[in-house]
Coordinates of C-alpha atoms in Angstrom, one line a residue:
M600 CA -10.7 12.9 -27.4
N601 CA -12.0 13.8 -30.9
K602 CA -9.3 12.1 -33.0
I603 CA -6.3 9.9 -32.8
S604 CA -3.0 11.8 -32.4
K605 CA 0.1 11.0 -34.5
S606 CA 1.8 9.4 -31.6
Q607 CA -1.2 7.3 -30.7
E608 CA -1.4 6.2 -34.4
Q609 CA 2.3 5.2 -34.3
A610 CA 1.6 2.9 -31.3
I611 CA -1.6 1.5 -32.7
V612 CA -0.1 0.4 -36.1
H613 CA 3.2 -0.9 -34.6
L614 CA 3.4 -4.6 -35.5
A615 CA 6.8 -6.3 -35.0
G616 CA 9.6 -6.1 -32.5
P617 CA 10.0 -4.3 -29.2
A618 CA 8.4 -0.9 -28.5
Q619 CA 8.3 1.4 -25.5
L620 CA 5.2 3.6 -25.1
I621 CA 5.9 6.4 -22.6
A622 CA 2.4 7.5 -21.7
G623 CA 1.9 10.5 -19.4
P624 CA -1.2 11.1 -17.2
G625 CA -4.5 11.5 -19.2
S626 CA -2.7 10.7 -22.5
G627 CA -5.3 8.1 -23.7
K628 CA -3.1 5.2 -22.8
T629 CA -5.9 2.6 -22.3
F630 CA -7.6 3.8 -25.5
T631 CA -4.4 3.3 -27.4
I632 CA -3.8 -0.2 -26.0
I633 CA -7.3 -1.3 -27.0
Q634 CA -7.0 0.1 -30.5
R635 CA -3.7 -1.6 -31.0
I636 CA -5.1 -4.9 -30.0
L637 CA -8.0 -4.4 -32.4
Y638 CA -5.6 -3.4 -35.2
L639 CA -3.4 -6.5 -34.7
I640 CA -6.5 -8.7 -35.0
Q641 CA -8.4 -6.9 -37.8
H642 CA -5.6 -5.7 -40.0
H643 CA -2.8 -8.3 -39.4
H644 CA -5.1 -11.2 -38.6
I645 CA -3.3 -12.1 -35.4
K646 CA -5.4 -14.6 -33.5
P647 CA -6.8 -13.0 -30.3
D648 CA -5.7 -15.9 -28.1
Q649 CA -2.0 -15.2 -29.2
I650 CA -2.2 -11.8 -27.5
L651 CA -1.3 -11.4 -23.8
V652 CA -2.1 -8.1 -22.0
I653 CA -0.5 -7.8 -18.5
T654 CA -1.9 -5.2 -16.1
Y655 CA -0.9 -4.2 -12.6
T656 CA -4.1 -5.1 -10.8
K657 CA -7.1 -7.4 -11.3
A658 CA -9.4 -4.3 -11.4
A659 CA -7.4 -2.8 -14.3
A660 CA -7.4 -6.2 -16.2
K661 CA -11.1 -6.4 -15.8
E662 CA -11.7 -2.9 -16.9
M663 CA -9.5 -3.3 -20.0
K664 CA -11.1 -6.6 -20.9
E665 CA -14.5 -5.0 -20.7
R666 CA -13.5 -2.1 -22.9
Y667 CA -12.0 -4.4 -25.5
E668 CA -15.1 -6.6 -25.6
R669 CA -17.3 -3.6 -26.2
E670 CA -15.3 -2.8 -29.3
Q671 CA -14.5 -6.4 -30.4
A672 CA -15.7 -7.4 -33.8
A673 CA -18.5 -10.0 -33.8
D674 CA -16.5 -12.4 -36.0
C675 CA -13.4 -12.4 -33.8
K676 CA -12.7 -15.9 -32.7
G677 CA -10.8 -16.6 -29.6
N678 CA -10.1 -14.4 -26.5
V679 CA -7.3 -12.0 -25.8
H680 CA -5.7 -12.9 -22.5
F681 CA -6.0 -10.1 -19.9
G682 CA -4.4 -10.6 -16.5
T683 CA -1.9 -9.7 -13.9
F684 CA 1.7 -10.9 -13.5
H685 CA 0.6 -13.1 -10.6
S686 CA -2.3 -14.7 -12.6
L687 CA 0.2 -15.5 -15.4
C688 CA 2.7 -17.0 -13.0
Y689 CA 0.0 -19.0 -11.3
S690 CA -1.0 -20.5 -14.6
V691 CA 2.6 -21.4 -15.4
L692 CA 3.1 -23.1 -12.0
R693 CA -0.2 -24.9 -12.1
Q694 CA 0.3 -26.3 -15.6
S695 CA 3.8 -27.5 -14.7
G696 CA 2.5 -29.4 -11.7
F697 CA 4.2 -27.1 -9.1
P698 CA 2.3 -27.0 -5.8
C699 CA 0.8 -23.5 -5.7
S700 CA -1.6 -23.3 -2.8
L701 CA -1.5 -19.6 -1.8
I702 CA -1.0 -18.7 1.8
R703 CA -3.6 -16.4 3.2
E704 CA -2.6 -13.1 4.7
Q705 CA -3.9 -14.0 8.1
D706 CA -2.0 -17.3 8.1
R707 CA 1.2 -15.5 6.9
R708 CA 0.9 -13.1 9.8
K709 CA 0.6 -15.9 12.3
L710 CA 3.5 -17.8 10.8
L711 CA 5.8 -14.8 11.0
Q712 CA 4.7 -14.1 14.6
T713 CA 5.5 -17.7 15.5
I714 CA 8.9 -17.5 13.8
L715 CA 9.7 -14.3 15.8
G716 CA 8.7 -16.1 19.0
N717 CA 11.0 -19.0 18.1
R718 CA 13.9 -16.6 17.8
G719 CA 13.2 -14.7 21.0
L720 CA 11.9 -11.7 19.1
S721 CA 8.3 -11.7 20.3
E722 CA 8.5 -8.0 21.2
K723 CA 8.8 -7.2 17.5
G724 CA 5.7 -9.3 16.7
T725 CA 3.2 -6.4 17.0
Y726 CA 0.7 -5.8 14.1
D727 CA 2.9 -3.0 12.7
G728 CA 6.0 -5.0 13.3
I729 CA 4.7 -8.0 11.3
T730 CA 3.6 -5.6 8.5
H731 CA 7.1 -4.1 8.4
L732 CA 8.8 -7.5 8.5
W733 CA 6.6 -8.8 5.6
N734 CA 7.4 -5.7 3.5
R735 CA 11.1 -6.3 4.1
I736 CA 10.9 -10.0 3.1
S737 CA 8.7 -9.1 0.1
R738 CA 11.3 -6.5 -1.0
L739 CA 14.1 -9.0 -0.8
K740 CA 12.2 -11.5 -2.9
N741 CA 11.7 -8.9 -5.6
M742 CA 15.3 -7.8 -6.0
P743 CA 18.5 -9.5 -7.2
E744 CA 20.3 -11.3 -4.3
K745 CA 23.4 -9.3 -4.9
D746 CA 21.5 -6.2 -3.6
W747 CA 20.1 -7.8 -0.5
E748 CA 22.8 -6.8 2.0
A749 CA 22.9 -3.2 1.0
D750 CA 19.1 -2.9 1.1
G751 CA 18.9 -4.8 4.4
A752 CA 21.5 -2.6 6.1
S753 CA 19.0 0.3 5.9
D754 CA 16.5 -1.5 8.2
T755 CA 16.2 0.0 11.7
V756 CA 14.0 -2.7 13.1
F757 CA 15.7 -6.0 12.1
S758 CA 19.4 -6.6 11.5
Y759 CA 20.3 -8.0 8.1
G760 CA 21.2 -11.3 9.8
E761 CA 17.9 -11.5 11.6
L762 CA 16.0 -10.8 8.3
L763 CA 17.8 -13.5 6.4
Q764 CA 17.2 -16.1 9.1
I765 CA 13.5 -15.2 9.4
K766 CA 13.1 -15.3 5.6
E767 CA 14.8 -18.7 5.4
E768 CA 12.6 -20.2 8.1
Y769 CA 9.5 -18.7 6.5
D770 CA 10.4 -20.1 3.1
R771 CA 11.2 -23.5 4.5
Y772 CA 7.8 -23.8 6.2
L773 CA 6.0 -22.8 2.9
R774 CA 8.0 -25.5 1.0
E775 CA 7.2 -28.1 3.6
Q776 CA 3.5 -27.3 3.3
G777 CA 3.4 -27.1 -0.5
M778 CA 2.5 -23.4 -0.3
V779 CA 3.6 -20.1 -1.9
D780 CA 3.1 -16.4 -1.5
F781 CA 2.7 -13.9 -4.2
E782 CA 6.4 -13.1 -4.4
D783 CA 7.2 -16.9 -4.7
M784 CA 4.9 -17.1 -7.6
T785 CA 7.0 -14.9 -9.8
G786 CA 10.3 -16.3 -8.5
E787 CA 9.3 -19.9 -9.0
C788 CA 7.8 -19.1 -12.4
L789 CA 11.1 -17.6 -13.5
R790 CA 13.0 -20.6 -12.2
L791 CA 10.7 -23.1 -14.0
L792 CA 10.9 -21.2 -17.3
K793 CA 14.7 -21.2 -17.1
S794 CA 14.9 -24.8 -16.3
S795 CA 12.4 -26.3 -18.7
E796 CA 12.9 -25.5 -22.4
A797 CA 9.7 -27.4 -23.3
L798 CA 7.6 -25.3 -20.9
L799 CA 9.2 -22.1 -22.0
D800 CA 8.6 -23.0 -25.7
R801 CA 5.0 -23.8 -25.1
Y802 CA 4.3 -20.3 -23.6
R803 CA 6.4 -18.5 -26.3
R804 CA 4.2 -20.1 -29.0
K805 CA 1.1 -19.4 -27.0
F806 CA 1.8 -15.7 -26.6
L807 CA 3.3 -14.2 -29.7
Y808 CA 2.3 -10.6 -28.9
I809 CA 2.7 -9.1 -25.3
L810 CA 1.6 -5.8 -24.0
V811 CA 2.5 -4.7 -20.5
D812 CA 0.6 -1.8 -18.8
E813 CA 2.1 0.2 -15.9
F814 CA 5.5 -1.1 -16.9
Q815 CA 7.3 1.3 -14.6
D816 CA 5.9 -0.7 -11.6
I817 CA 7.3 -4.1 -12.5
N818 CA 10.3 -5.5 -10.7
G819 CA 13.5 -7.2 -11.9
V820 CA 12.1 -10.8 -11.6
Q821 CA 9.0 -9.9 -13.6
Y822 CA 11.1 -8.2 -16.3
E823 CA 13.2 -11.3 -16.7
I824 CA 10.1 -13.4 -17.2
L825 CA 8.9 -10.9 -19.9
K826 CA 12.2 -11.1 -21.8
L827 CA 12.2 -14.9 -21.7
L828 CA 8.6 -15.2 -23.0
A829 CA 9.1 -12.6 -25.7
H830 CA 12.3 -14.1 -27.1
P831 CA 13.3 -14.4 -30.0
F832 CA 11.0 -12.0 -31.9
Y833 CA 10.3 -9.6 -29.0
H834 CA 6.9 -8.5 -30.1
L835 CA 6.7 -6.7 -26.8
M836 CA 5.2 -3.3 -26.1
A837 CA 6.0 -1.8 -22.7
V838 CA 3.6 0.9 -21.7
G839 CA 4.3 3.1 -18.7
D840 CA 5.4 6.4 -17.3
D841 CA 8.6 6.7 -15.2
D842 CA 7.1 9.8 -13.5
Q843 CA 4.4 7.6 -12.0
A844 CA 6.7 4.9 -10.5
I845 CA 5.5 4.8 -6.9
Y846 CA 6.1 1.2 -5.7
G847 CA 9.7 1.3 -4.7
F848 CA 8.8 -0.5 -1.4
R849 CA 7.8 -3.5 -3.6
G850 CA 11.1 -3.6 -5.5
A851 CA 9.9 -1.5 -8.5
S852 CA 12.1 1.3 -9.9
P853 CA 11.6 4.0 -12.5
G854 CA 15.0 2.8 -13.9
I855 CA 13.2 -0.1 -15.4
M856 CA 12.0 2.2 -18.2
K857 CA 15.5 3.2 -19.0
Q858 CA 16.7 -0.4 -18.7
F859 CA 14.2 -1.4 -21.4
A860 CA 15.5 1.3 -23.7
E861 CA 19.1 0.0 -23.1
D862 CA 18.2 -3.6 -23.6
F863 CA 16.3 -2.9 -26.9
K864 CA 18.2 -0.1 -28.6
E865 CA 16.6 -1.2 -31.9
G866 CA 13.1 -0.9 -30.4
K867 CA 10.7 1.9 -31.2
Q868 CA 10.1 4.6 -28.6
I869 CA 6.8 6.4 -28.8
W870 CA 5.8 9.3 -26.6
L871 CA 2.2 10.0 -25.5
T872 CA 2.6 13.4 -23.9
E873 CA -0.7 15.0 -24.8
N874 CA -2.9 15.4 -21.7
Y875 CA -6.6 15.0 -22.5
R876 CA -7.7 14.9 -18.9
S877 CA -6.6 18.0 -17.0
G878 CA -6.8 21.7 -17.6
S879 CA -3.7 23.6 -18.6
E880 CA -3.2 25.2 -15.1
I881 CA -3.1 21.7 -13.5
V882 CA -0.8 20.2 -16.1
N883 CA 1.6 23.1 -15.9
L884 CA 1.9 22.8 -12.1
A885 CA 2.5 19.1 -12.3
K886 CA 5.0 19.6 -15.1
Q887 CA 7.0 22.1 -13.2
M888 CA 7.1 20.0 -10.0
I889 CA 8.1 16.7 -11.6
S890 CA 10.8 18.3 -13.7
R891 CA 12.8 18.7 -10.5
N892 CA 13.4 14.9 -10.4
E893 CA 16.6 13.9 -12.0
N894 CA 16.1 10.1 -12.5
R895 CA 13.6 10.4 -15.4
F896 CA 13.1 10.7 -19.1
E897 CA 13.1 14.3 -20.1
K898 CA 9.7 15.0 -21.8
E899 CA 7.5 17.8 -22.9
F900 CA 3.8 18.0 -21.9
Y901 CA 1.0 19.3 -24.1
T902 CA -2.4 20.2 -22.9
V903 CA -5.5 19.7 -24.9
K904 CA -7.9 21.3 -22.4
K905 CA -7.5 25.0 -21.6
G906 CA -8.2 26.4 -18.2
G907 CA -8.3 24.2 -15.1
R908 CA -8.3 25.7 -11.7
V909 CA -5.6 25.4 -9.0
V910 CA -6.6 26.8 -5.6
S911 CA -4.0 26.8 -2.7
A912 CA -4.6 27.9 0.8
C913 CA -2.6 28.1 4.0
F914 CA -4.3 27.9 7.4
D915 CA -3.1 28.8 10.9
T916 CA -4.5 25.6 12.3
R917 CA -5.7 22.2 11.2
R918 CA -9.1 22.9 12.6
E919 CA -9.4 25.9 10.2
E920 CA -8.3 23.6 7.3
E921 CA -10.9 21.0 8.4
R922 CA -13.7 23.6 8.6
Q923 CA -12.9 24.9 5.1
L924 CA -12.8 21.4 3.6
I925 CA -16.1 20.4 5.3
S926 CA -17.7 23.6 4.1
L927 CA -16.8 23.1 0.5
L928 CA -17.6 19.4 0.4
S929 CA -21.0 19.9 2.1
A930 CA -22.0 22.4 -0.6
L931 CA -21.6 19.8 -3.4
D932 CA -24.7 18.2 -4.9
T933 CA -25.0 14.4 -5.4
V934 CA -23.7 14.5 -9.0
Q935 CA -20.7 16.7 -8.0
A936 CA -19.8 14.6 -5.0
V937 CA -19.4 11.4 -7.1
Q938 CA -16.8 13.2 -9.2
T939 CA -14.9 14.6 -6.2
A940 CA -11.9 13.0 -4.3
V941 CA -10.0 13.8 -1.2
I942 CA -6.6 12.2 -1.5
L943 CA -4.3 11.7 1.5
R944 CA -0.7 10.5 1.9
T945 CA -1.4 7.5 4.2
N946 CA -4.1 5.1 5.3
R947 CA -3.8 6.6 8.8
E948 CA -4.9 10.0 7.5
V949 CA -7.6 8.5 5.4
I950 CA -9.1 6.9 8.5
Q951 CA -8.9 10.3 10.4
Y952 CA -10.6 12.3 7.6
A953 CA -13.2 9.6 7.0
E954 CA -14.3 9.9 10.6
L955 CA -14.2 13.7 10.4
F956 CA -16.4 13.8 7.3
Q957 CA -18.8 11.2 8.6
N958 CA -19.3 13.1 11.8
A959 CA -20.0 16.2 9.7
G960 CA -22.7 14.3 7.7
I961 CA -20.8 14.1 4.5
V962 CA -21.6 11.0 2.4
L963 CA -18.5 9.0 1.5
Q964 CA -18.1 6.4 -1.3
G965 CA -16.4 3.0 -1.1
R966 CA -15.4 1.2 2.1
Y967 CA -16.1 4.2 4.3
G968 CA -19.5 4.9 2.7
A969 CA -21.4 2.7 5.1
K970 CA -19.8 4.2 8.2
T971 CA -17.6 1.3 8.9
D972 CA -15.4 1.2 12.0
A973 CA -11.9 1.5 10.5
L974 CA -9.8 0.4 13.5
H975 CA -6.1 1.0 14.2
S976 CA -4.8 -2.6 14.6
F977 CA -2.3 -1.8 17.2
I978 CA -5.1 -1.0 19.7
I979 CA -6.6 -4.4 19.1
E980 CA -3.2 -6.0 19.6
D981 CA -2.4 -4.2 22.8
M982 CA -5.8 -4.9 24.4
K983 CA -5.6 -8.6 23.3
A984 CA -2.1 -8.9 24.8
F985 CA -3.3 -7.3 28.1
L986 CA -6.2 -9.7 28.5
A987 CA -4.1 -12.7 27.4
F988 CA -1.5 -11.8 30.0
L989 CA -4.1 -11.7 32.8
Y990 CA -6.0 -14.9 31.8
E991 CA -3.5 -17.1 29.9
G992 CA -0.3 -17.6 31.9
K993 CA 1.3 -14.2 32.2
K994 CA 3.4 -14.7 29.2
R995 CA 6.5 -12.6 28.5
K996 CA 5.5 -11.9 24.9
D997 CA 2.1 -10.5 26.0
F998 CA 3.7 -8.3 28.8
I999 CA 6.2 -6.8 26.4
C1000 CA 3.3 -5.5 24.2
F1001 CA 2.0 -3.2 26.9
M1002 CA 4.6 -2.8 29.7
N1003 CA 5.9 0.5 28.4
K1004 CA 2.5 2.0 27.2
P1005 CA 2.9 4.5 28.8
N1006 CA 6.7 4.3 29.2
R1007 CA 7.8 2.8 32.5
F1008 CA 11.3 2.3 31.2
L1009 CA 11.1 -1.4 31.8
A1010 CA 13.9 -3.3 30.0
R1011 CA 13.2 -6.6 28.1
A1012 CA 16.4 -7.9 29.7
A1013 CA 14.6 -7.8 33.1
L1014 CA 12.3 -10.6 31.8
P1015 CA 14.5 -13.8 31.6
S1016 CA 11.6 -16.3 31.6
S1017 CA 8.9 -17.1 29.1
S1018 CA 6.4 -16.2 31.9
V1019 CA 6.6 -12.9 33.8
K1020 CA 7.5 -13.1 37.5
E1021 CA 7.4 -10.0 39.7
W1022 CA 10.4 -11.1 41.8
E1023 CA 12.6 -11.4 38.7
L1024 CA 11.9 -7.8 37.7
E1025 CA 12.6 -6.7 41.3
N1026 CA 15.9 -8.6 41.3
Y1027 CA 16.9 -6.9 38.0
Y1028 CA 16.3 -3.5 39.6
A1029 CA 17.5 -4.4 43.1
K1030 CA 19.7 -1.3 43.3
N1031 CA 16.9 1.0 42.1
P1032 CA 14.3 1.6 44.8
P1033 CA 12.0 3.9 42.7
M1034 CA 11.8 1.2 40.0
I1035 CA 11.0 -1.5 42.5
S1036 CA 8.2 0.7 43.9
E1037 CA 6.8 1.2 40.4
I1038 CA 7.0 -2.5 39.6
R1039 CA 5.1 -3.3 42.8
Q1040 CA 2.4 -0.8 42.0
L1041 CA 2.1 -2.2 38.5
F1042 CA 1.6 -5.8 39.7
R1043 CA -0.9 -4.7 42.4
Q1044 CA -2.9 -3.1 39.5
L1045 CA -2.5 -6.3 37.4
S1046 CA -3.7 -8.5 40.3
M1047 CA -6.7 -6.2 40.7
A1048 CA -7.5 -6.4 37.0
Q1049 CA -7.3 -10.2 37.0
G1050 CA -10.2 -10.4 39.3
L1051 CA -12.5 -8.2 37.1
S1052 CA -14.5 -9.0 34.0
P1053 CA -12.7 -8.4 30.7
F1054 CA -14.6 -5.2 30.0
L1055 CA -13.7 -3.8 33.5
S1056 CA -10.2 -5.0 33.2
L1057 CA -9.7 -3.0 30.1
S1058 CA -11.2 0.0 31.8
L1059 CA -8.6 -0.3 34.5
F1060 CA -5.9 -0.8 31.8
R1061 CA -6.9 2.4 30.1
K1062 CA -7.5 4.7 33.1
T1063 CA -5.4 3.3 36.0
L1064 CA -2.5 1.7 34.1
G1065 CA -2.4 4.8 31.8
Y1066 CA -3.0 3.4 28.3
D1067 CA -5.3 6.3 27.4
R1068 CA -2.4 8.6 28.4
Y1069 CA -0.1 6.7 26.1
L1070 CA -2.6 7.2 23.2
K1071 CA -2.7 10.9 23.9
E1072 CA 1.1 11.0 23.7
K1073 CA 1.1 8.9 20.6
A1074 CA -1.5 11.0 18.7
K1075 CA -0.2 13.7 16.4
D1076 CA -3.0 16.1 17.1
H1077 CA -6.5 16.4 18.8
R1078 CA -8.2 14.8 15.8
E1079 CA -6.2 11.6 16.0
Y1080 CA -6.5 11.5 19.8
E1081 CA -10.3 11.7 19.7
M1082 CA -10.4 9.0 17.0
L1083 CA -8.1 6.7 19.1
M1084 CA -10.4 7.2 22.1
R1085 CA -13.5 6.2 20.1
Q1086 CA -11.7 3.2 18.7
S1087 CA -10.5 2.1 22.1
D1088 CA -14.1 2.3 23.3
R1089 CA -15.2 0.0 20.5
V1090 CA -12.6 -2.6 21.1
Q1091 CA -13.3 -2.6 24.9
N1092 CA -17.0 -3.1 24.2
W1093 CA -16.3 -6.2 22.1
F1094 CA -15.1 -7.9 25.3
K1095 CA -18.5 -7.5 27.1
D1096 CA -19.4 -10.8 25.4
Y1097 CA -16.2 -12.6 26.3
H1098 CA -16.6 -15.2 29.1
G1099 CA -13.5 -17.3 28.6
Q1100 CA -15.1 -19.8 26.2
T1101 CA -12.0 -19.6 23.9
S1102 CA -8.6 -17.9 24.0
V1103 CA -8.6 -14.2 24.0
R1104 CA -7.1 -14.0 20.5
E1105 CA -9.5 -16.6 19.1
F1106 CA -12.4 -14.6 20.4
A1107 CA -11.1 -11.3 19.0
D1108 CA -10.2 -12.9 15.6
S1109 CA -13.7 -14.5 15.4
W1110 CA -15.3 -11.1 16.2
M1111 CA -13.2 -9.4 13.5
Q1112 CA -14.2 -12.0 10.9
Q1113 CA -17.8 -11.7 11.8
R1114 CA -17.6 -7.9 11.6
E1115 CA -16.0 -8.1 8.1
E1116 CA -18.8 -10.5 6.9
E1117 CA -21.5 -8.2 8.3
E1118 CA -19.9 -5.0 7.1
P1119 CA -22.5 -3.1 5.0
Q1120 CA -22.0 -2.9 1.3
A1121 CA -20.0 0.0 0.0
E1122 CA -21.9 3.0 -1.3
N1123 CA -21.8 4.0 -4.9
T1124 CA -22.6 7.6 -4.2
G1125 CA -20.7 10.3 -2.3
I1126 CA -17.2 11.6 -2.1
H1127 CA -14.2 9.4 -2.7
I1128 CA -11.5 9.3 0.0
L1129 CA -8.3 7.4 -0.7
T1130 CA -4.6 7.4 -0.5
M1131 CA -2.2 8.6 -3.1
H1132 CA -1.2 5.1 -4.0
G1133 CA -4.9 4.1 -4.2
A1134 CA -5.7 7.0 -6.5
K1135 CA -3.4 5.8 -9.2
G1136 CA -5.3 5.2 -12.5
L1137 CA -8.4 7.2 -11.4
E1138 CA -9.6 10.6 -12.3
F1139 CA -12.0 13.1 -10.9
D1140 CA -13.5 16.5 -11.8
R1141 CA -12.2 18.0 -8.5
V1142 CA -9.5 16.8 -6.2
F1143 CA -8.7 18.0 -2.7
L1144 CA -5.2 17.5 -1.3
P1145 CA -5.1 18.5 2.4
D1146 CA -2.0 18.5 4.5
V1147 CA 0.6 19.1 1.7
N1148 CA 3.1 19.9 4.5
E1149 CA 6.7 18.9 4.9
G1150 CA 6.9 15.9 7.1
I1151 CA 3.8 14.4 5.5
I1152 CA 4.8 14.6 1.8
P1153 CA 7.7 13.9 1.9
G1154 CA 7.5 11.9 5.1
K1155 CA 10.1 12.6 7.8
E1156 CA 11.8 9.2 7.1
C1157 CA 12.6 10.2 3.5
I1158 CA 16.2 11.3 3.5
T1159 CA 17.8 9.7 0.5
K1160 CA 17.6 11.2 -3.0
E1161 CA 15.8 8.1 -4.3
A1162 CA 13.1 8.2 -1.6
L1163 CA 12.5 11.9 -2.1
E1164 CA 12.1 11.5 -5.8
E1165 CA 9.6 8.7 -5.3
E1166 CA 7.6 10.9 -2.9
R1167 CA 7.6 13.7 -5.5
R1168 CA 6.3 11.2 -8.0
L1169 CA 3.6 10.2 -5.6
L1170 CA 2.4 13.8 -5.2
Y1171 CA 2.6 14.1 -9.0
V1172 CA 0.2 11.1 -9.3
A1173 CA -2.2 12.8 -6.9
I1174 CA -2.2 16.2 -8.6
T1175 CA -2.8 14.6 -12.1
R1176 CA -5.9 12.9 -10.9
A1177 CA -7.8 16.3 -11.2
R1178 CA -9.6 17.2 -14.4
N1179 CA -10.9 20.6 -13.7
E1180 CA -10.3 21.7 -10.1
L1181 CA -7.3 21.1 -7.8
Y1182 CA -7.3 22.3 -4.1
L1183 CA -4.0 22.3 -2.2
Y1184 CA -4.2 22.9 1.5
Y1185 CA -1.5 23.2 4.2
T1186 CA -1.1 24.6 7.7
K1187 CA 1.3 26.7 9.7
E1188 CA 0.3 25.1 13.0
R1189 CA 3.3 24.1 15.3
G1190 CA 5.8 25.4 12.8
R1191 CA 4.6 23.3 9.9
K1192 CA 5.9 24.3 6.5
L1193 CA 4.7 23.8 2.9
S1194 CA 6.0 20.7 1.2
P1195 CA 9.3 21.5 -0.4
F1196 CA 8.0 19.9 -3.6
L1197 CA 5.6 22.8 -4.1
K1198 CA 7.9 25.7 -3.0
G1199 CA 8.0 28.4 -5.6
L1200 CA 5.0 26.8 -7.4
I1201 CA 2.2 27.9 -5.1
P1202 CA 2.1 30.8 -2.6
D1203 CA 4.1 30.1 0.6
P1204 CA 3.4 32.9 3.2

């Protein structure tokens, strides 16, 4: 970037009142924010410690602070406040004397699992089930209560009534223990600021100028906090891009940008639509694709860099796609690799491709760079449940975890007691001789497993009881199946050292903790491999997007207009990470089709 553009200058010199900075990808947003901070201090003599800059993540806050400090004048006294919403809310809670001990994720999972057990819903307490439940509770906490029922009605796992009862019990426990979670921090902060005029006035006087980065990703509660703090002068600059709003599952919405414009009609609206990052071919593709969304500000994009290369390819099979990807990545030198990213839709796919690349000898950067064993948590949960059933009282909740893996068509209603009894199952299926025969065979196998060591018990679980067959049926393709087999081997091998000294779960949790502590440090060389969500805010010389197929992006579960538009924004974020080269790969295997988001924009044979 050789000089400041007119729109950047507008944002930099803005002094008083509300302003909305709509900043597209590669538009020099961070540069503009830093220059505005310096301008406020050096030209308007605003004290640095009266400026609050809110970012979406700790990493972004740290990076922005470091960039500011590199350019900060030596005679500047005081420090600009850089932080996240949660760090701001934590500060408010702590200074007001509110108990704010933060619950750890591991403890939160155990608490939710206990609550499900209390309500007779243990069968939903799998690792993935707990993850889903927490996402639902988190979403409710981040939206107005009037919208809860409509949002809860869309859940296919928990009824709205179940969800409310679980949330109430979860919140009651936290209150009793003097604890909060991240979502409580923002909610309680808003409540305190509304109820204490003195506290609110203290923070209004403390932060006279507020800048909010990634504004499109904030939720309604956070927006209310902002408006309270900025009143009455509203020296508030909201910086964001509605086309990059990708956190709907956390209660964020691209509509927050339009809401700001409605709430502050007198405010200044500044558009940063020059793209200094990507070549024109990449920008044009991204522009054509995102313009198909309806819920957005209409905007024109301008490219500063000419060129840019977009390569698309369709393969008959995923094996061919993999071979091509490995061939191109293997040919990169060390310098090129550091500026290369492979971006996938989900963590599941990241794990699959990481193993694929590692086996091909490709060096990866970050958490996969040291060849860590990225395990599917459901395998751990299933194997823990099987061993706990054998050695710890034949509990119903453990049996439910594995009884239909593979499917034996056993009903939960056939298990009336907290511990499993063979005769109760047989009574339930008294008029069904084939089922009784299957039940008897299953319990013979379980009795046999109980007399074996944990390692051999798991071998019987996988081969004789059919768990490996279940994994084969679950896997989407050969690559995922092979990975699941390797991971099952690893988990099974853990239990060679288990001799009943603690409970099965305590042993496994201890092993996992030790494994995390001993995990090798992440590499700083090699290719980046990350999800589309994880790629936000980053940029690379070349970006590979494999599997841009319908069913992956958008996912099969995306059926509403809002969900489809968010998926399109997610792909837009991934595409705009590329500076010079963008590779889009998809396959025709098993009737797969190109993502509808790219139809008409790249060749579709």
